[in-house]
Coordinates of C-alpha atoms in Angstrom, one line a residue:
Chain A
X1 CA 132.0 119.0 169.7
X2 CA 130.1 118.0 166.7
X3 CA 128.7 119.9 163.8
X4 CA 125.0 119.4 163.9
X5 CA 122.1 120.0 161.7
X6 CA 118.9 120.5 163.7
X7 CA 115.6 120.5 161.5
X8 CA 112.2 121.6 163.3
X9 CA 112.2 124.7 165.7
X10 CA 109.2 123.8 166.8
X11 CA 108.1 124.5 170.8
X12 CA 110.3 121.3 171.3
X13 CA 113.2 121.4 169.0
X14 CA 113.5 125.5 169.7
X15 CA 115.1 125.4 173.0
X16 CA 116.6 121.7 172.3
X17 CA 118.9 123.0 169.6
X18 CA 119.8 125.8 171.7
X19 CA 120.5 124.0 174.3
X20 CA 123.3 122.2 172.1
X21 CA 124.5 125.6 170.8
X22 CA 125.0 126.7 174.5
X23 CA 126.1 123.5 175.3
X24 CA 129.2 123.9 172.7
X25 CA 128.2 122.5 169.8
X26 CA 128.3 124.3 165.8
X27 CA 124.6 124.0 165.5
X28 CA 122.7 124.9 161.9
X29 CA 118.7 124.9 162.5
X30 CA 116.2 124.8 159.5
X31 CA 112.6 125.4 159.8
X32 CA 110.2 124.9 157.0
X33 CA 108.1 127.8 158.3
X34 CA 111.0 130.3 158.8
X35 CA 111.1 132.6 161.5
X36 CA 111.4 130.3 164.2
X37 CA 115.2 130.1 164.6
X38 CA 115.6 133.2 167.5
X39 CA 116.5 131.0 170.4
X40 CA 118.9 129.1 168.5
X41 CA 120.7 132.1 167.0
X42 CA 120.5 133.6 170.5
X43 CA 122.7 130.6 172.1
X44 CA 125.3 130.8 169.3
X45 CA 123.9 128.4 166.7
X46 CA 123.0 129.4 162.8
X47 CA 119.9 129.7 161.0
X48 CA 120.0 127.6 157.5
X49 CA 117.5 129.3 154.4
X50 CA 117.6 125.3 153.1
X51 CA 117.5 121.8 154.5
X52 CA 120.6 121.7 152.2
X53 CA 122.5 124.4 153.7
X54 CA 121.7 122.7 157.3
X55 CA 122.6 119.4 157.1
X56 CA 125.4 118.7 154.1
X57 CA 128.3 119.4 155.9
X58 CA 126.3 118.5 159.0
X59 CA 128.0 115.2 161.7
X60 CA 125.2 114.9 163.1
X61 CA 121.3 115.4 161.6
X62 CA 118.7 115.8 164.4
X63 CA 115.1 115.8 163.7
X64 CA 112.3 116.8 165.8
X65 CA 109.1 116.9 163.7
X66 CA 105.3 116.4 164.1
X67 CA 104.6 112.8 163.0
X68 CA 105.9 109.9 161.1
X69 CA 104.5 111.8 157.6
X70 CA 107.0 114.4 158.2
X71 CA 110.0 112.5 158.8
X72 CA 109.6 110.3 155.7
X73 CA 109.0 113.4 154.0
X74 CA 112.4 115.0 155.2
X75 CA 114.4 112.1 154.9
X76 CA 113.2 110.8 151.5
X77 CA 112.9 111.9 148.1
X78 CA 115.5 113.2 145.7
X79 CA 116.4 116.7 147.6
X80 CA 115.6 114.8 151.3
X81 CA 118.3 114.4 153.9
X82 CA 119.4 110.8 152.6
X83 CA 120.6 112.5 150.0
X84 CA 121.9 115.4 150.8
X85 CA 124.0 113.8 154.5
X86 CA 127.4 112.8 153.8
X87 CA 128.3 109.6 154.0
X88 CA 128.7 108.2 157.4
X89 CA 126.5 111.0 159.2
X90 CA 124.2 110.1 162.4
X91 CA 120.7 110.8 162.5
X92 CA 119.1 111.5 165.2
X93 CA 115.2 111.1 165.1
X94 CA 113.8 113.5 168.1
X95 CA 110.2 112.8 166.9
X96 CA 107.8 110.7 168.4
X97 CA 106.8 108.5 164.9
X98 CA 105.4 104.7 164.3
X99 CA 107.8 102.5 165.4
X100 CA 107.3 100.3 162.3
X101 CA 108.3 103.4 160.1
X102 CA 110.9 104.2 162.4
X103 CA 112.4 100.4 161.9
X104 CA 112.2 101.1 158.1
X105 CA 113.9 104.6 157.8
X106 CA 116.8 103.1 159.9
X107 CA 117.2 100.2 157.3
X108 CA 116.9 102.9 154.8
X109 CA 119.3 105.1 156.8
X110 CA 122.5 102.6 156.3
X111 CA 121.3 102.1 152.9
X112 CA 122.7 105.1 151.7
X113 CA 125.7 104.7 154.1
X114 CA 124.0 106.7 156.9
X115 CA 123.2 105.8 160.4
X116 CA 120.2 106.4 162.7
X117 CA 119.1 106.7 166.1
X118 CA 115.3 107.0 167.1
X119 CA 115.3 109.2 170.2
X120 CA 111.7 110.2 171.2
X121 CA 111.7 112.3 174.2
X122 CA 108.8 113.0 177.2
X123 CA 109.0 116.1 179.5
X124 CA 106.9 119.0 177.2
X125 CA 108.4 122.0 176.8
X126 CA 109.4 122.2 180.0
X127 CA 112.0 119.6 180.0
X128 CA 113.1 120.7 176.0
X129 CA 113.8 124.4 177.5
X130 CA 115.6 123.2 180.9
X131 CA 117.9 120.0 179.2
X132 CA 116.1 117.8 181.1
X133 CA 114.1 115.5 178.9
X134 CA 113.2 111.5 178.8
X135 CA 114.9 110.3 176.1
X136 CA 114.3 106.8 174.9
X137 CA 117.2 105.8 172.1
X138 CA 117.1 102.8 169.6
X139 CA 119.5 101.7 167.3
X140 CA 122.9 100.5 167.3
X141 CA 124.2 101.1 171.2
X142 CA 127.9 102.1 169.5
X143 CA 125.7 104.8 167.6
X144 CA 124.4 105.6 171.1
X145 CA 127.4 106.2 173.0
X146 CA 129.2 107.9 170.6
X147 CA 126.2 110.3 170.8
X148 CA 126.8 110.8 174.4
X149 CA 127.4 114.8 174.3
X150 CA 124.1 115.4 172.1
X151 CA 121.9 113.3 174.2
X152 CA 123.5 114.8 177.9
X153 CA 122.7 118.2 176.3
X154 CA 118.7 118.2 175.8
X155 CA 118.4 114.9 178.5
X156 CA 118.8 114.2 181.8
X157 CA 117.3 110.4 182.0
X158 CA 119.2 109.1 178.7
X159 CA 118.8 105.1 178.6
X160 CA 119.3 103.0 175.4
X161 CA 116.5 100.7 175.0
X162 CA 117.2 98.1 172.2
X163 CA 117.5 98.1 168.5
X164 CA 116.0 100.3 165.4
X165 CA 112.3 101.1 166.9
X166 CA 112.7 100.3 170.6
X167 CA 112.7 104.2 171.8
X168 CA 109.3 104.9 169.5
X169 CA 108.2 101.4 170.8
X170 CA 108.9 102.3 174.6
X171 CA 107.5 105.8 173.6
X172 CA 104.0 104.9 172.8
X173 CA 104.0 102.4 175.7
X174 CA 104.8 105.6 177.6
X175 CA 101.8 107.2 176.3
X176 CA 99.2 104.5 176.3
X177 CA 100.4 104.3 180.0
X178 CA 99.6 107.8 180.5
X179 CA 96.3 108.4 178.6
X180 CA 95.0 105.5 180.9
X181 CA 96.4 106.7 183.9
X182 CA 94.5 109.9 183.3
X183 CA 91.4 108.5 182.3
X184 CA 91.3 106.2 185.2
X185 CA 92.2 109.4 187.8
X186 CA 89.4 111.6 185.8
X187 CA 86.4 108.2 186.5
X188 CA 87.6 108.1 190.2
X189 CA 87.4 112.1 190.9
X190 CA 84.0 112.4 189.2
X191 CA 82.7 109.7 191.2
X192 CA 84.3 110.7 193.9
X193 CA 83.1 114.3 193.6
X194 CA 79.4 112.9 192.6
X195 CA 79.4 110.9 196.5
X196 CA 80.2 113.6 198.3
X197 CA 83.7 112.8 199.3
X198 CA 86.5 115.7 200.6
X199 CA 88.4 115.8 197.3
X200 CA 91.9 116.9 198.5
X201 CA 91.7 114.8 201.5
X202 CA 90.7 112.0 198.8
X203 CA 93.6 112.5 196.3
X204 CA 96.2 112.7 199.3
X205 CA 95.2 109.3 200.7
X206 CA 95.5 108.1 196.8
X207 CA 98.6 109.1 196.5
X208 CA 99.9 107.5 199.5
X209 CA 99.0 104.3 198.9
X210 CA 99.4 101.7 195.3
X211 CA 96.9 104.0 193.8
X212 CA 99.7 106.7 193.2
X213 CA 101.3 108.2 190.5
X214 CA 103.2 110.8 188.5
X215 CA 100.2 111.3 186.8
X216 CA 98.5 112.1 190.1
X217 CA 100.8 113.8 191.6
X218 CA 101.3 116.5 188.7
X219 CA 97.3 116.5 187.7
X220 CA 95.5 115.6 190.2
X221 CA 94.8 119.6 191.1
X222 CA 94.2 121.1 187.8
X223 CA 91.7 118.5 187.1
X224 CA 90.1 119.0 190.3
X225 CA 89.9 122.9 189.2
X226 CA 88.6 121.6 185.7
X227 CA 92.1 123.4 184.3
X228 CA 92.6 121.8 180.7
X229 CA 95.3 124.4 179.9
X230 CA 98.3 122.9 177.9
X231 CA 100.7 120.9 178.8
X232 CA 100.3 117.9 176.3
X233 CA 97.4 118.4 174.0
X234 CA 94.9 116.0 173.6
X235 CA 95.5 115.9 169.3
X236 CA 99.2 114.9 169.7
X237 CA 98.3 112.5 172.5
X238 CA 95.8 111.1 170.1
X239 CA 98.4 110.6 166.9
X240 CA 100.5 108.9 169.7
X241 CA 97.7 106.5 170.7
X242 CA 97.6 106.0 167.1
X243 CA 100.9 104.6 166.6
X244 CA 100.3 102.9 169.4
X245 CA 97.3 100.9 168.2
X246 CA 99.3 100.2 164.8
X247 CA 102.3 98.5 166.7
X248 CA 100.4 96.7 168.6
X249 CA 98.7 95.2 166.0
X250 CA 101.9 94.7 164.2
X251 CA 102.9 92.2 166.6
X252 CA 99.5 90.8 167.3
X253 CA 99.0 92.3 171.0
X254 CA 95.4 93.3 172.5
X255 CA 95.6 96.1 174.4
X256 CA 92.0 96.1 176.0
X257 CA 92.6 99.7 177.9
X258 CA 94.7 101.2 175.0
X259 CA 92.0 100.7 172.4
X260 CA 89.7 102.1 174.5
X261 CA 91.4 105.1 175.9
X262 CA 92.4 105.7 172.3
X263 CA 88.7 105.8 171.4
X264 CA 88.0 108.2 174.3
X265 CA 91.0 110.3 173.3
X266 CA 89.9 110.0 169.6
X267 CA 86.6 111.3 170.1
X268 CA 87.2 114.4 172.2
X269 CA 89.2 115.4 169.2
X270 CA 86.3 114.8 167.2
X271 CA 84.6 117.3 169.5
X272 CA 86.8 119.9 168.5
X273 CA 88.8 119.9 171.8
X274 CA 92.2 118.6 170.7
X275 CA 93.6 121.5 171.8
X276 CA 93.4 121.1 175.2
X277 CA 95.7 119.1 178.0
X278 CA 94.7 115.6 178.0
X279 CA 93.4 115.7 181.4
X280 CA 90.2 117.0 179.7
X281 CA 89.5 113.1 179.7
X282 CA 87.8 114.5 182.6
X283 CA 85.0 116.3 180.8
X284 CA 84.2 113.5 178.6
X285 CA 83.2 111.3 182.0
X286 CA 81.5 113.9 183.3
X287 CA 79.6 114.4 179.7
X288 CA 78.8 110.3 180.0
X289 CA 78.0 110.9 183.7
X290 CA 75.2 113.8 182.7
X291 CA 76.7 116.7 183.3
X292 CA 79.4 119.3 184.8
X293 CA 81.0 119.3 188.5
X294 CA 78.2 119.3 190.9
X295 CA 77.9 122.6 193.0
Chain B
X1 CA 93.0 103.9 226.9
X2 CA 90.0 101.9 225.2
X3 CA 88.4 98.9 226.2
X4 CA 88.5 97.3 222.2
X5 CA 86.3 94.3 220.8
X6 CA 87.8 93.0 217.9
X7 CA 85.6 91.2 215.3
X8 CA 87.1 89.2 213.1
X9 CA 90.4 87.7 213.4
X10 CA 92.1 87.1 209.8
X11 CA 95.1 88.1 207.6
X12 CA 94.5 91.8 208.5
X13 CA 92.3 91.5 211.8
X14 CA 94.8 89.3 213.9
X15 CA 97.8 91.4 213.4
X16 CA 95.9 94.3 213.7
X17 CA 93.9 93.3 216.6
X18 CA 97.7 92.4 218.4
X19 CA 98.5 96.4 217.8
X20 CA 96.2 97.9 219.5
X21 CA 97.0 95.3 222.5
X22 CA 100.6 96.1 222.2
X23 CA 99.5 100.4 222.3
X24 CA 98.3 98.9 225.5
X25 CA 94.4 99.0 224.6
X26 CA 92.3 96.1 226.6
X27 CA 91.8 94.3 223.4
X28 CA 89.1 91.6 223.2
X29 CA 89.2 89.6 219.7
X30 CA 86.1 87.4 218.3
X31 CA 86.4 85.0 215.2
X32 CA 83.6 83.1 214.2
X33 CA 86.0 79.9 213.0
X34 CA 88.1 79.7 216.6
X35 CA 92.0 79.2 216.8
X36 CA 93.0 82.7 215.3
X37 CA 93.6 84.9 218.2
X38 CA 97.1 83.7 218.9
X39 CA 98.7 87.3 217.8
X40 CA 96.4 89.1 219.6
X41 CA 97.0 86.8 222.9
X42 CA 100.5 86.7 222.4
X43 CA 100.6 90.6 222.0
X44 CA 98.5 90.8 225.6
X45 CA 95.2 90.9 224.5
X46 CA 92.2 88.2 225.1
X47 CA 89.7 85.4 223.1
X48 CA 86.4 85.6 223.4
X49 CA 84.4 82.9 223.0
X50 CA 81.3 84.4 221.2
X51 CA 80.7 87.7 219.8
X52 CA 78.9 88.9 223.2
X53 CA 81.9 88.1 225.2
X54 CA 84.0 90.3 222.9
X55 CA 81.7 93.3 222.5
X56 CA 79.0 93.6 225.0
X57 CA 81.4 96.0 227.6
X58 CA 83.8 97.7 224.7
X59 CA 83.6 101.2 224.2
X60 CA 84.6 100.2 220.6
X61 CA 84.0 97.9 218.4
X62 CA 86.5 97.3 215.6
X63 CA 85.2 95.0 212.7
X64 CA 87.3 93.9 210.0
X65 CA 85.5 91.2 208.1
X66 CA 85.2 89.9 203.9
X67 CA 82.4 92.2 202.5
X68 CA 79.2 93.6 203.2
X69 CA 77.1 91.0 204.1
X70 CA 80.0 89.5 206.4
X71 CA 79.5 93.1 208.2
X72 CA 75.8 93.4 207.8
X73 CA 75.2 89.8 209.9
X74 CA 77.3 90.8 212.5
X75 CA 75.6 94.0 213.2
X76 CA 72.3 93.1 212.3
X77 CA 69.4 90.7 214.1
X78 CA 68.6 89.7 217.6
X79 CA 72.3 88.7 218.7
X80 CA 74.0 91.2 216.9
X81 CA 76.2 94.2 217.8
X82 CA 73.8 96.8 217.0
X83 CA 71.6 95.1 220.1
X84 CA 75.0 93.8 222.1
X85 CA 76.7 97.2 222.2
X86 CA 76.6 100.0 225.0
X87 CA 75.1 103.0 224.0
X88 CA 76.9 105.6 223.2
X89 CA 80.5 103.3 221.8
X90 CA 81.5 103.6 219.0
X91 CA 82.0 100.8 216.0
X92 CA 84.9 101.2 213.4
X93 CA 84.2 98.8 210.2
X94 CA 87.7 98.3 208.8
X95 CA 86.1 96.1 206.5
X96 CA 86.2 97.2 202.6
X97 CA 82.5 96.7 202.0
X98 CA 80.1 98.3 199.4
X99 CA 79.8 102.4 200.4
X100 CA 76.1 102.7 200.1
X101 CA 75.8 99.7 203.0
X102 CA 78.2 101.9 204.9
X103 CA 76.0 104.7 204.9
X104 CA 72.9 102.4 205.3
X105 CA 74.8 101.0 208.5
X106 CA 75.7 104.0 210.2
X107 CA 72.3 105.2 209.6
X108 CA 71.3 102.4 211.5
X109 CA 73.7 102.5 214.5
X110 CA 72.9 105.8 215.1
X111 CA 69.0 104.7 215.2
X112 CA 70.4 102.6 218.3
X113 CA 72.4 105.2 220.0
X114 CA 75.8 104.0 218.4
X115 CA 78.5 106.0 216.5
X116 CA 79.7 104.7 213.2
X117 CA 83.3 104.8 211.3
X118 CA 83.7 103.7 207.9
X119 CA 87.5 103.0 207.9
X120 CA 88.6 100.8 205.2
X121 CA 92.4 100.4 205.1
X122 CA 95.1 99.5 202.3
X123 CA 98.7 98.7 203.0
X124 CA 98.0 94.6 203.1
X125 CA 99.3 91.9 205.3
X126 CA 102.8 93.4 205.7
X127 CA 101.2 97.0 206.7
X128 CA 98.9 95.2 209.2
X129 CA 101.6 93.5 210.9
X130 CA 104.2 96.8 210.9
X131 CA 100.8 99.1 211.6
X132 CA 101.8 101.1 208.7
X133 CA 98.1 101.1 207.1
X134 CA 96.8 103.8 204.9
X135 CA 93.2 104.3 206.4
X136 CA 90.4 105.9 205.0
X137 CA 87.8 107.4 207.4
X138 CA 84.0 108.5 206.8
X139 CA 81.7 109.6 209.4
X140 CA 81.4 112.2 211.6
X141 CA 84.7 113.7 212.2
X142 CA 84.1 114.3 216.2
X143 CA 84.4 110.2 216.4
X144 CA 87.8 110.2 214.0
X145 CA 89.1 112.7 216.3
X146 CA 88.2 110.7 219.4
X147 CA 89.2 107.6 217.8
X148 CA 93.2 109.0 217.5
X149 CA 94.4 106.7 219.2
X150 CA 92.9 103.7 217.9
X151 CA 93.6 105.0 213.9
X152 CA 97.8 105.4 214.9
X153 CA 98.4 102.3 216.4
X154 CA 97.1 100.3 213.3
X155 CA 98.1 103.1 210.6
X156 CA 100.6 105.7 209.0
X157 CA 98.5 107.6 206.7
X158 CA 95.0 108.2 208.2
X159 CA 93.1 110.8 206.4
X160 CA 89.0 112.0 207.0
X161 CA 87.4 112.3 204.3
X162 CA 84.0 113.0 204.2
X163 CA 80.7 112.0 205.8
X164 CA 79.5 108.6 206.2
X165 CA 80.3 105.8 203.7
X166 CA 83.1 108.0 202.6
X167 CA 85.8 106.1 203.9
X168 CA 84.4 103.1 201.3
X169 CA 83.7 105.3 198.6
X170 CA 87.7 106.3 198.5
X171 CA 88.6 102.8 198.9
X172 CA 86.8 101.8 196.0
X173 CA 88.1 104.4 194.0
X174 CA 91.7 103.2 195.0
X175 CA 91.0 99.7 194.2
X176 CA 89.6 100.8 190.5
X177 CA 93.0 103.1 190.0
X178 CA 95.2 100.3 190.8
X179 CA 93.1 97.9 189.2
X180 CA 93.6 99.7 185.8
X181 CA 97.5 100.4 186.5
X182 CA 98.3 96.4 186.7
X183 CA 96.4 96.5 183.7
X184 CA 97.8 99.3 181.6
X185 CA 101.3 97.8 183.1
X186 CA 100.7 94.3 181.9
X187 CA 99.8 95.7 178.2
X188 CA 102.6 97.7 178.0
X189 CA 104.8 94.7 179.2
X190 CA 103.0 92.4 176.8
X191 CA 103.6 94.7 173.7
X192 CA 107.0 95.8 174.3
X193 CA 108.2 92.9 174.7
X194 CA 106.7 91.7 171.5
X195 CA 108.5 94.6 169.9
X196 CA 112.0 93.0 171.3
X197 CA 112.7 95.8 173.3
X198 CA 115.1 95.8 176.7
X199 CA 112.8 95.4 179.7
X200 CA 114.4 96.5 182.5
X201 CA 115.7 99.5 180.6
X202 CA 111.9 100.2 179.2
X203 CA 110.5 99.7 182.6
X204 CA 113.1 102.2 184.1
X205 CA 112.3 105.2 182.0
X206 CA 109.1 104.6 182.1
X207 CA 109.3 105.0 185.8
X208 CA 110.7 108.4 185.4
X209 CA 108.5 110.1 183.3
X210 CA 104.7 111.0 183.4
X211 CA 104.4 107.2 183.4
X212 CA 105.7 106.8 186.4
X213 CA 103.5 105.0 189.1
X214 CA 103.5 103.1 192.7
X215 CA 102.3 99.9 190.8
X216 CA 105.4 99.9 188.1
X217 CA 107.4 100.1 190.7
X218 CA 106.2 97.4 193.4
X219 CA 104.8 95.0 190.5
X220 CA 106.7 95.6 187.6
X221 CA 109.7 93.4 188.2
X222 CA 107.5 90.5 189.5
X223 CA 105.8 91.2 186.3
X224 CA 108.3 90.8 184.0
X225 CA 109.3 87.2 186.1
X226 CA 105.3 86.1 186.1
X227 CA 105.6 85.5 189.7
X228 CA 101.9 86.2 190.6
X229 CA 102.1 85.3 194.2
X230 CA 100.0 87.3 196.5
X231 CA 100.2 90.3 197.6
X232 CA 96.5 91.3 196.9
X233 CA 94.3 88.1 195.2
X234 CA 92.5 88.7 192.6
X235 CA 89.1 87.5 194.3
X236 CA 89.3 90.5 196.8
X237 CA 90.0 92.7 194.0
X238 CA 87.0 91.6 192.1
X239 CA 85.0 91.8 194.9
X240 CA 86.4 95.6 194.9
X241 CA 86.0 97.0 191.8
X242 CA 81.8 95.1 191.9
X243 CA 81.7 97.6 194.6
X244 CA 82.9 100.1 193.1
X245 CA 80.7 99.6 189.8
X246 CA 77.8 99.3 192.2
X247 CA 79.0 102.7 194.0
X248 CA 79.4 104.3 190.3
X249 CA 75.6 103.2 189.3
X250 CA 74.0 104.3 192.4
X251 CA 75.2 108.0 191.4
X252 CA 74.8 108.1 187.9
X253 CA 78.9 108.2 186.8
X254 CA 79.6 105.7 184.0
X255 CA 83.4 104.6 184.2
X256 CA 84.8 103.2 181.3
X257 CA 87.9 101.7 182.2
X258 CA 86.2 101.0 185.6
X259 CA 83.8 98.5 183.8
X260 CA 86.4 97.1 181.2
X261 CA 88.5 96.5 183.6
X262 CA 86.1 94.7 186.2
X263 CA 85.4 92.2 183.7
X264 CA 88.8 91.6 183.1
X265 CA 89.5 90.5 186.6
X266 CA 86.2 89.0 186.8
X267 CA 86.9 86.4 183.7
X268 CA 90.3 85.7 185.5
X269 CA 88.3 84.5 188.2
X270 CA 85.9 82.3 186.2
X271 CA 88.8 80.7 185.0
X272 CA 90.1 79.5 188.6
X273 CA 92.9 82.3 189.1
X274 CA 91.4 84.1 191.9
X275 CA 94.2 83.0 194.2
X276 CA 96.7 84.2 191.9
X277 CA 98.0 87.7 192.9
X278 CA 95.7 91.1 190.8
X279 CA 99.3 91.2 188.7
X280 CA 97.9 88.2 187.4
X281 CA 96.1 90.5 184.9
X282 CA 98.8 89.9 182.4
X283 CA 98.3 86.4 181.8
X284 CA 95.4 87.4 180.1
X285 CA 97.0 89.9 178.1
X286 CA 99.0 87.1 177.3
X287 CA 96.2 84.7 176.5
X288 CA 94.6 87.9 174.1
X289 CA 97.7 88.1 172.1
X290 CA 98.0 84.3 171.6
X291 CA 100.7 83.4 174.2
X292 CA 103.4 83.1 176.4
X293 CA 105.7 85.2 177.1
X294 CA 108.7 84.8 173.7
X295 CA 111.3 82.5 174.8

């Protein structure tokens, strides 16, 4: 069992690092907003007053934070975790971040004698409070397997994708697939609604056929109720799009589809509607298409 | 039992056609160009010699032709079906065809004292031949319900779903979904394996999250090899999704990705690739991002 220092108790990182408290290991969380350590300390783990006090004596450093800004910030810098981890100390980086900066923090990382993993996750808060999350790993696979007991304590579908960057890299592929898919099921139902066909007739034969899809399967009713309650808010859907874009350019692919879902996604946000599940896609075609559901 | 007349005798009509024979229906096939109605002999049925022969004493006529004007000639004019057929059968356009014609058509067959089905179908060659078909009905639901036993001998899935022209409107709203999945699919492909990561690792997390979709996992693999064999040409699918953009205008719902999309597949065409299979979509990723596929 390792000694772990967890930094973020956000909704995600919360019930992840007390799922490795309950799971056996001596688990230290640090929050920069404080207060948010209960279900940790409730499984067994320890709340930390510093970033110091959580990861120095710390074997292994998980992360999960908002965006790349807040890693760097965390990791860098003269009181940040690269200096503060002892020599030889994993990182884990939870956080769903730009795999370009992801690539550079791991080169950092051994730099200053460290290693790193980036580990972004899917499954919402859902699969962070059951142990059940995606988790997409890059780095070194030695790193990754002697991480085993972290990763099978927050994950269920573990898989090791490549080198520094690939898990960010498969993550945002993950999310420009997903932001499409929605905004290709929200086009079909408003048309679909607007000519008059039986909507859950409709979406059954959909899903039957090559049409289906996880997204359609787990959606395809609360859109049709026009139910945009989180789930996975439009605003963090839209810095993933982001990062997206950014690698793609990087290595000189066009994404036709992800730039413009991204733009879709982009301007609802605009709107002021970021807080919302990102099947509100759906409003913005029926916005374009004149106006709400038909009667 | 029915008495059947079969119109149209190709990849999808012949074996078709030789399943409703072999349910023991008194199947009579018609195909303009002759020589196609070996299946449907072999399976029991008969040839007809002209389109008079086939339909004149059916009590249905089954019609599974290219597009709408394929379908609007055979019904239409002096020696058509809608003068040719009994009163009171009923017709059942398997055809995928543009869903405003279908209503337009089954305005008119009821003007000469015919019933109408809209029942486009999706499953391909290999669900003709097994009789596995996902089929989409529109019309009046009295004639699906009298129709059972003409729907299960050619398909699995057979779902009503709406009023007249219903059956199209669905299909075209399948063909855009899938349309945009290949194409999602191919940029993802494209960019992550521009970022060096592990493909059949990526491709299997992705299929277990929110990404997750019937097109990852009957096209990705051939994907990753580039074997665009058909399956489902590119040509047809074109012809699709102009159907569906034409079924979008006509009631007022713009479709973003619908329309991107569509001239994606439409430029393949121009450039001669219509045979190729719709996967084919990520050669032109390819060609955007200046390339083959890294050695």
């Amino acid at each position: 069992m390792a000694r772990i220092g967890f930094v973020g108790l956000g909704i995600m990182g919360a019930p992840m690092s007390a799922n490795l408290a309950k799971a056996g290991h001596q688990v230290t969380g640090y929050n920069r907003t404080p207060g948010k350590a209960g279900p940790l300390v409730s499984a067994g783990g320890r709340s930390a007053e510093s970033l110091a006090a959580a990861v120095t004596d710390a074997d292994v450093i998980a992360l999960m934070l908002p965006d790349s800004s807040d890693v760097e910030a965390v990791l860098r810098g003269p009181s940040g975790v690269f200096d503060l981890a002892a020599e030889g100390s994993l990182l884990i980086d939870f956080s769903s971040i730009n795999p370009g900066v992801a690539r550079q923090l791991a080169v950092e990382a051994r730099e200053h004698g460290l290693r790193m993993l980036d580990a972004p996750v899917s499954g919402g808060e859902m699969g962070a409070v059951e142990g059940v999350l995606s988790i997409m790993v890059g780095g070194d696979i030695k790193d990754f397997e002697s991480a085993e007991s972290i990763f099978s304590a927050v994950g269920k579908t573990v898989v090791f994708v490549g080198p520094s960057g690939s898990g960010q890299t498969v993550k945002v592929a993950n999310q420009l697939i997903v932001a499409g898919a929605i905004e290709l099921l929200a086009e079909a139902i408003v048309f679909l609604e607007a000519s008059g066909a039986d909507m859950p007739s409709a979406l059954r034969v959909l899903g039957g056929g090559l049409a289906g899809s996880t997204v359609l399967d787990r959606k395809g009713a609360a859109m049709l109720a026009r139910d945009y309650a989180p789930g996975f808010r439009l605003e963090l859907h839209d810095k993933d799009l982001n990062n997206f874009m950014e690698a793609a350019q990087d290595v000189g692919v066009v994404a036709p589809l992800g730039a413009l879902v991204s733009q879709l996604v982009r301007s609802l946000k605009a709107r002021g509607l970021g807080h919302l599940d990102h099947s509100a896609l759906l409003s913005l075609v029926e916005l374009l298409s004149g106006g709400e559901k038909p009667a």
